[in-house]
PDB file of C-alpha atoms in Angstrom:
ATOM      1  CA  UNK M   1     -11.222 -13.127   6.869  1.00  0.00           C
ATOM      2  CA  UNK M   2     -13.615 -10.512   8.657  1.00  0.00           C
ATOM      3  CA  UNK M   3     -13.694  -7.750   6.536  1.00  0.00           C
ATOM      4  CA  UNK M   4     -12.010  -4.966   7.854  1.00  0.00           C
ATOM      5  CA  UNK M   5     -13.850  -1.686   9.087  1.00  0.00           C
ATOM      6  CA  UNK M   6     -13.618   1.415   7.195  1.00  0.00           C
ATOM      7  CA  UNK M   7     -13.729   3.841   9.471  1.00  0.00           C
ATOM      8  CA  UNK M   8     -10.893   2.450  11.532  1.00  0.00           C
ATOM      9  CA  UNK M   9      -9.032   3.210   7.391  1.00  0.00           C
ATOM     10  CA  UNK M  10      -7.750   6.534   8.453  1.00  0.00           C
ATOM     11  CA  UNK M  11      -4.078   7.244   7.343  1.00  0.00           C
ATOM     12  CA  UNK M  12      -1.756   8.862  10.251  1.00  0.00           C
ATOM     13  CA  UNK M  13       2.140   8.693   8.058  1.00  0.00           C
ATOM     14  CA  UNK M  14       4.048  10.665  10.762  1.00  0.00           C
ATOM     15  CA  UNK M  15       5.672   7.991  11.252  1.00  0.00           C
ATOM     16  CA  UNK M  16       6.615   7.656   7.758  1.00  0.00           C
ATOM     17  CA  UNK M  17       7.236  11.143   7.095  1.00  0.00           C
ATOM     18  CA  UNK M  18       9.801  11.154   9.710  1.00  0.00           C
ATOM     19  CA  UNK M  19      11.898   8.033   8.277  1.00  0.00           C
ATOM     20  CA  UNK M  20      12.074   9.076   4.999  1.00  0.00           C
ATOM     21  CA  UNK M  21      13.738  12.804   5.702  1.00  0.00           C
ATOM     22  CA  UNK M  22      15.834  10.369   7.794  1.00  0.00           C
ATOM     23  CA  UNK M  23      16.476   8.766   4.960  1.00  0.00           C
ATOM     24  CA  UNK M  24      16.462  11.442   2.851  1.00  0.00           C
ATOM     25  CA  UNK M  25      19.655  14.046   4.804  1.00  0.00           C
ATOM     26  CA  UNK M  26      22.086  10.501   4.778  1.00  0.00           C
ATOM     27  CA  UNK M  27      21.443  10.524   0.684  1.00  0.00           C
ATOM     28  CA  UNK M  28      20.938  14.198   0.104  1.00  0.00           C
ATOM     29  CA  UNK M  29      22.861  15.900   2.882  1.00  0.00           C
ATOM     30  CA  UNK M  30      21.139  18.623   4.546  1.00  0.00           C
ATOM     31  CA  UNK M  31      21.144  21.520   1.871  1.00  0.00           C
ATOM     32  CA  UNK M  32      18.402  23.552   0.819  1.00  0.00           C
ATOM     33  CA  UNK M  33      16.516  20.866  -0.769  1.00  0.00           C
ATOM     34  CA  UNK M  34      15.164  19.495   2.739  1.00  0.00           C
ATOM     35  CA  UNK M  35      13.858  22.728   3.921  1.00  0.00           C
ATOM     36  CA  UNK M  36      10.489  21.957   1.104  1.00  0.00           C
ATOM     37  CA  UNK M  37      10.770  17.887   1.352  1.00  0.00           C
ATOM     38  CA  UNK M  38       8.096  17.082  -0.971  1.00  0.00           C
ATOM     39  CA  UNK M  39       8.680  13.388  -2.211  1.00  0.00           C
ATOM     40  CA  UNK M  40      11.404  10.511  -2.537  1.00  0.00           C
ATOM     41  CA  UNK M  41      11.251   8.591  -4.713  1.00  0.00           C
ATOM     42  CA  UNK M  42      10.563   4.792  -4.316  1.00  0.00           C
ATOM     43  CA  UNK M  43      11.848   2.050  -6.922  1.00  0.00           C
ATOM     44  CA  UNK M  44       9.562  -0.504  -6.648  1.00  0.00           C
ATOM     45  CA  UNK M  45      10.828  -4.484  -7.541  1.00  0.00           C
ATOM     46  CA  UNK M  46       8.322  -7.147  -8.351  1.00  0.00           C
ATOM     47  CA  UNK M  47       7.524  -9.774  -5.620  1.00  0.00           C
ATOM     48  CA  UNK M  48       3.756 -11.075  -6.698  1.00  0.00           C
ATOM     49  CA  UNK M  49       0.776 -10.593  -9.151  1.00  0.00           C
ATOM     50  CA  UNK M  50      -2.663 -11.169  -7.951  1.00  0.00           C
ATOM     51  CA  UNK M  51      -5.328 -11.565 -10.343  1.00  0.00           C
ATOM     52  CA  UNK M  52      -8.843 -10.315  -9.911  1.00  0.00           C
ATOM     53  CA  UNK M  53     -11.209  -8.183 -11.784  1.00  0.00           C
ATOM     54  CA  UNK M  54     -13.908  -5.175 -11.004  1.00  0.00           C
ATOM     55  CA  UNK M  55     -17.979  -5.717  -9.966  1.00  0.00           C
ATOM     56  CA  UNK M  56     -18.245  -4.687 -14.016  1.00  0.00           C
ATOM     57  CA  UNK M  57     -16.032  -7.148 -15.017  1.00  0.00           C
ATOM     58  CA  UNK M  58     -13.057  -6.090 -15.302  1.00  0.00           C
ATOM     59  CA  UNK M  59      -9.863  -7.476 -15.249  1.00  0.00           C
ATOM     60  CA  UNK M  60      -6.723  -6.219 -12.807  1.00  0.00           C
ATOM     61  CA  UNK M  61      -4.108  -7.601 -11.628  1.00  0.00           C
ATOM     62  CA  UNK M  62      -2.350  -6.048  -8.546  1.00  0.00           C
ATOM     63  CA  UNK M  63       1.543  -6.056  -8.454  1.00  0.00           C
ATOM     64  CA  UNK M  64       2.694  -6.547  -4.915  1.00  0.00           C
ATOM     65  CA  UNK M  65       6.214  -4.938  -4.430  1.00  0.00           C
ATOM     66  CA  UNK M  66       9.227  -4.081  -2.428  1.00  0.00           C
ATOM     67  CA  UNK M  67      10.957  -0.851  -1.923  1.00  0.00           C
ATOM     68  CA  UNK M  68      14.263   0.243   0.062  1.00  0.00           C
ATOM     69  CA  UNK M  69      12.604   3.374   1.566  1.00  0.00           C
ATOM     70  CA  UNK M  70       9.470   2.541   2.903  1.00  0.00           C
ATOM     71  CA  UNK M  71       9.258   1.363   6.496  1.00  0.00           C
ATOM     72  CA  UNK M  72       8.830  -1.956   8.355  1.00  0.00           C
ATOM     73  CA  UNK M  73       5.273  -3.082   9.932  1.00  0.00           C
ATOM     74  CA  UNK M  74       5.778  -4.012  13.517  1.00  0.00           C
ATOM     75  CA  UNK M  75       6.283  -7.467  13.666  1.00  0.00           C
ATOM     76  CA  UNK M  76       3.795  -9.455  15.627  1.00  0.00           C
ATOM     77  CA  UNK M  77       3.171 -13.137  16.136  1.00  0.00           C
ATOM     78  CA  UNK M  78       0.756 -14.849  14.882  1.00  0.00           C
ATOM     79  CA  UNK M  79      -1.525 -15.402  18.780  1.00  0.00           C
ATOM     80  CA  UNK M  80      -0.707 -11.620  18.708  1.00  0.00           C
ATOM     81  CA  UNK M  81      -2.135 -10.759  15.344  1.00  0.00           C
ATOM     82  CA  UNK M  82      -5.082 -12.570  16.275  1.00  0.00           C
ATOM     83  CA  UNK M  83      -5.636 -11.118  19.250  1.00  0.00           C
ATOM     84  CA  UNK M  84      -5.385  -7.627  18.119  1.00  0.00           C
ATOM     85  CA  UNK M  85      -7.773  -7.955  15.203  1.00  0.00           C
ATOM     86  CA  UNK M  86     -10.243  -8.941  17.913  1.00  0.00           C
ATOM     87  CA  UNK M  87      -9.843  -6.116  20.079  1.00  0.00           C
ATOM     88  CA  UNK M  88     -12.069  -3.584  19.744  1.00  0.00           C
ATOM     89  CA  UNK M  89      -9.033  -0.446  19.182  1.00  0.00           C
ATOM     90  CA  UNK M  90      -6.503  -2.444  16.667  1.00  0.00           C
ATOM     91  CA  UNK M  91      -4.853   0.135  16.593  1.00  0.00           C
ATOM     92  CA  UNK M  92      -1.078  -1.298  17.273  1.00  0.00           C
ATOM     93  CA  UNK M  93      -0.061  -2.698  13.752  1.00  0.00           C
ATOM     94  CA  UNK M  94      -0.111  -0.785  10.165  1.00  0.00           C
ATOM     95  CA  UNK M  95       1.192  -1.693   7.476  1.00  0.00           C
ATOM     96  CA  UNK M  96       3.425   1.290   5.664  1.00  0.00           C
ATOM     97  CA  UNK M  97       2.359   0.967   1.322  1.00  0.00           C
ATOM     98  CA  UNK M  98       2.169   3.045  -1.565  1.00  0.00           C
ATOM     99  CA  UNK M  99      -0.337   2.496  -3.247  1.00  0.00           C
ATOM    100  CA  UNK M 100      -0.376   3.669  -6.992  1.00  0.00           C
ATOM    101  CA  UNK M 101      -2.123   4.837  -9.258  1.00  0.00           C
ATOM    102  CA  UNK M 102      -3.831   2.702 -12.231  1.00  0.00           C
ATOM    103  CA  UNK M 103      -1.959   1.710 -15.200  1.00  0.00           C
ATOM    104  CA  UNK M 104      -3.700   0.734 -18.260  1.00  0.00           C
ATOM    105  CA  UNK M 105      -1.665  -2.380 -20.008  1.00  0.00           C
ATOM    106  CA  UNK M 106      -2.570  -5.426 -21.978  1.00  0.00           C
ATOM    107  CA  UNK M 107      -2.632  -9.328 -20.615  1.00  0.00           C
ATOM    108  CA  UNK M 108      -2.061 -12.992 -22.375  1.00  0.00           C
ATOM    109  CA  UNK M 109      -4.622 -12.855 -24.878  1.00  0.00           C
ATOM    110  CA  UNK M 110      -4.124  -9.344 -25.971  1.00  0.00           C
ATOM    111  CA  UNK M 111      -7.018  -7.371 -24.385  1.00  0.00           C
ATOM    112  CA  UNK M 112      -6.610  -4.464 -22.166  1.00  0.00           C
ATOM    113  CA  UNK M 113      -6.692  -4.661 -18.504  1.00  0.00           C
ATOM    114  CA  UNK M 114      -6.013  -1.845 -15.639  1.00  0.00           C
ATOM    115  CA  UNK M 115      -2.846  -2.706 -13.072  1.00  0.00           C
ATOM    116  CA  UNK M 116      -2.533  -1.349  -9.825  1.00  0.00           C
ATOM    117  CA  UNK M 117       1.172  -1.289  -7.499  1.00  0.00           C
ATOM    118  CA  UNK M 118       1.575  -1.613  -4.258  1.00  0.00           C
ATOM    119  CA  UNK M 119       4.619  -0.986  -2.883  1.00  0.00           C
ATOM    120  CA  UNK M 120       5.520  -2.417   1.125  1.00  0.00           C
ATOM    121  CA  UNK M 121       8.940  -2.805   2.879  1.00  0.00           C
ATOM    122  CA  UNK M 122      11.116  -5.747   2.226  1.00  0.00           C
ATOM    123  CA  UNK M 123      11.236  -6.879   5.275  1.00  0.00           C
ATOM    124  CA  UNK M 124       7.582  -7.553   5.951  1.00  0.00           C
ATOM    125  CA  UNK M 125       7.512  -9.006   2.393  1.00  0.00           C
ATOM    126  CA  UNK M 126       9.369 -11.731   3.223  1.00  0.00           C
ATOM    127  CA  UNK M 127       8.017 -12.512   6.822  1.00  0.00           C
ATOM    128  CA  UNK M 128       4.449 -11.943   4.803  1.00  0.00           C
ATOM    129  CA  UNK M 129       5.382 -14.684   2.575  1.00  0.00           C
ATOM    130  CA  UNK M 130       6.168 -17.759   5.181  1.00  0.00           C
ATOM    131  CA  UNK M 131       2.747 -16.979   6.996  1.00  0.00           C
ATOM    132  CA  UNK M 132      -0.233 -17.561   6.118  1.00  0.00           C
ATOM    133  CA  UNK M 133      -2.558 -15.431   8.458  1.00  0.00           C
ATOM    134  CA  UNK M 134      -0.339 -12.468   7.858  1.00  0.00           C
ATOM    135  CA  UNK M 135      -0.392 -12.404   4.389  1.00  0.00           C
ATOM    136  CA  UNK M 136      -4.205 -13.556   4.042  1.00  0.00           C
ATOM    137  CA  UNK M 137      -4.791 -10.141   6.835  1.00  0.00           C
ATOM    138  CA  UNK M 138      -2.235  -7.960   4.318  1.00  0.00           C
ATOM    139  CA  UNK M 139      -3.959  -9.206   1.194  1.00  0.00           C
ATOM    140  CA  UNK M 140      -7.234  -8.385   3.257  1.00  0.00           C
ATOM    141  CA  UNK M 141      -5.655  -4.853   3.884  1.00  0.00           C
ATOM    142  CA  UNK M 142      -4.936  -4.143  -0.071  1.00  0.00           C
ATOM    143  CA  UNK M 143      -7.877  -5.332  -1.858  1.00  0.00           C
ATOM    144  CA  UNK M 144     -10.223  -2.678   0.618  1.00  0.00           C
ATOM    145  CA  UNK M 145      -7.914  -0.314   0.109  1.00  0.00           C
ATOM    146  CA  UNK M 146      -7.935   0.244  -3.219  1.00  0.00           C
ATOM    147  CA  UNK M 147     -11.663  -0.613  -3.402  1.00  0.00           C
ATOM    148  CA  UNK M 148     -11.793   2.766  -0.618  1.00  0.00           C
ATOM    149  CA  UNK M 149      -8.966   4.978  -2.560  1.00  0.00           C
ATOM    150  CA  UNK M 150     -10.601   4.431  -5.935  1.00  0.00           C
ATOM    151  CA  UNK M 151     -14.515   4.132  -5.309  1.00  0.00           C
ATOM    152  CA  UNK M 152     -14.442   0.317  -6.747  1.00  0.00           C
ATOM    153  CA  UNK M 153     -15.490  -3.093  -5.495  1.00  0.00           C
ATOM    154  CA  UNK M 154     -12.608  -6.101  -6.215  1.00  0.00           C
ATOM    155  CA  UNK M 155     -13.302  -9.692  -6.164  1.00  0.00           C
ATOM    156  CA  UNK M 156     -12.225 -11.255  -3.182  1.00  0.00           C
ATOM    157  CA  UNK M 157     -11.648 -14.814  -5.407  1.00  0.00           C
ATOM    158  CA  UNK M 158      -8.242 -13.509  -6.472  1.00  0.00           C
ATOM    159  CA  UNK M 159      -5.050 -15.679  -8.950  1.00  0.00           C
ATOM    160  CA  UNK M 160      -1.662 -15.448  -7.532  1.00  0.00           C
ATOM    161  CA  UNK M 161       0.272 -15.850 -11.028  1.00  0.00           C
ATOM    162  CA  UNK M 162       2.290 -18.610 -10.936  1.00  0.00           C
ATOM    163  CA  UNK M 163       4.473 -17.608 -13.632  1.00  0.00           C
ATOM    164  CA  UNK M 164       3.967 -13.197 -13.437  1.00  0.00           C
ATOM    165  CA  UNK M 165       6.162 -11.492 -10.631  1.00  0.00           C
ATOM    166  CA  UNK M 166       4.235  -8.741 -12.371  1.00  0.00           C
ATOM    167  CA  UNK M 167       2.179  -7.352 -15.107  1.00  0.00           C
ATOM    168  CA  UNK M 168       3.352  -4.405 -17.100  1.00  0.00           C
ATOM    169  CA  UNK M 169       5.642  -1.455 -15.592  1.00  0.00           C
ATOM    170  CA  UNK M 170       6.866  -1.170 -13.038  1.00  0.00           C
ATOM    171  CA  UNK M 171       7.622   2.764 -13.167  1.00  0.00           C
ATOM    172  CA  UNK M 172       9.349   4.503 -10.249  1.00  0.00           C
ATOM    173  CA  UNK M 173       6.254   6.357  -7.270  1.00  0.00           C
ATOM    174  CA  UNK M 174       7.908   9.753  -5.867  1.00  0.00           C
ATOM    175  CA  UNK M 175       5.448   9.204  -3.168  1.00  0.00           C
ATOM    176  CA  UNK M 176       4.894  12.617  -0.930  1.00  0.00           C
ATOM    177  CA  UNK M 177       6.550  12.226   2.164  1.00  0.00           C
ATOM    178  CA  UNK M 178       4.222  15.082   3.719  1.00  0.00           C
ATOM    179  CA  UNK M 179       1.065  13.907   6.014  1.00  0.00           C
ATOM    180  CA  UNK M 180      -1.609  13.790   3.669  1.00  0.00           C
ATOM    181  CA  UNK M 181      -4.744  12.055   3.781  1.00  0.00           C
ATOM    182  CA  UNK M 182      -5.446   9.483   2.033  1.00  0.00           C
ATOM    183  CA  UNK M 183      -7.980   7.267   3.492  1.00  0.00           C
ATOM    184  CA  UNK M 184     -10.628   9.372   5.609  1.00  0.00           C
ATOM    185  CA  UNK M 185     -12.266   8.058   8.615  1.00  0.00           C
ATOM    186  CA  UNK M 186     -15.987   8.120   7.846  1.00  0.00           C
ATOM    187  CA  UNK M 187     -17.212   6.918  10.981  1.00  0.00           C
ATOM    188  CA  UNK M 188     -18.190  10.761  12.028  1.00  0.00           C
ATOM    189  CA  UNK M 189     -15.995   9.655  15.072  1.00  0.00           C
ATOM    190  CA  UNK M 190     -12.602  12.452  15.900  1.00  0.00           C
ATOM    191  CA  UNK M 191      -9.815  11.104  13.574  1.00  0.00           C
ATOM    192  CA  UNK M 192      -7.734  10.976  17.081  1.00  0.00           C
ATOM    193  CA  UNK M 193      -8.971   8.091  18.405  1.00  0.00           C
ATOM    194  CA  UNK M 194      -8.622   5.911  16.189  1.00  0.00           C
ATOM    195  CA  UNK M 195      -5.246   5.100  13.985  1.00  0.00           C
ATOM    196  CA  UNK M 196      -4.627   3.152  10.412  1.00  0.00           C
ATOM    197  CA  UNK M 197      -4.333   0.161   9.825  1.00  0.00           C
ATOM    198  CA  UNK M 198      -3.227   1.233   6.332  1.00  0.00           C
ATOM    199  CA  UNK M 199      -0.071   3.880   6.947  1.00  0.00           C
ATOM    200  CA  UNK M 200      -0.910   4.691   3.010  1.00  0.00           C
ATOM    201  CA  UNK M 201       1.760   7.243   0.870  1.00  0.00           C
ATOM    202  CA  UNK M 202       0.510   8.284  -1.961  1.00  0.00           C
ATOM    203  CA  UNK M 203       2.515   8.026  -5.142  1.00  0.00           C
ATOM    204  CA  UNK M 204       2.977  11.957  -6.076  1.00  0.00           C
ATOM    205  CA  UNK M 205       2.190  12.439  -9.991  1.00  0.00           C
ATOM    206  CA  UNK M 206       4.444  13.588 -12.413  1.00  0.00           C
ATOM    207  CA  UNK M 207       4.001  18.137 -12.978  1.00  0.00           C
ATOM    208  CA  UNK M 208       2.749  18.241 -17.064  1.00  0.00           C
ATOM    209  CA  UNK M 209       4.907  18.891 -19.338  1.00  0.00           C
ATOM    210  CA  UNK M 210       5.618  22.212 -20.817  1.00  0.00           C
TER     211      UNK M 210
END
């Protein structure tokens, strides 16, 4: 599959923000907390795990998880997806996801490794599982999103683990609900002229304990 143009990896989170705010209102009422909603909790549920490596040989695991609070992506048929990806402006399809922070783990051989948790909507996960084209596109976006966010290179010779759905732990993610771009447009063009293939919600770091 062709490499995604990184100039398209520009975060636009307005739709995500609105949906998460509505969910917070339904779950927490109209209290004072809604006047300054900073984040919402997302509990990752295991889906499947990819094994790959960085350019320096470090082993990397990517836990593909689902979270009920994340909005669904637009449901496109394969023909529509191909047509969209071949167009000059593939702005009609974004995948809301949370790219988690790296966490150190130990693999089955007792060696150190790094794992990342990527959380998506469960309905999108189900569709993606049953459609090879959509899954290939999604995994390409995930790899390039992690590369761009964490400034690293990942091998495309990945393997899907058969006997493990995740590596390490799956901690709850406090996802920012404000629109804050983490994957920026590097093309020098007007940022409003292009939309993202990723609608990324960045996990909010826990404040240091006193």
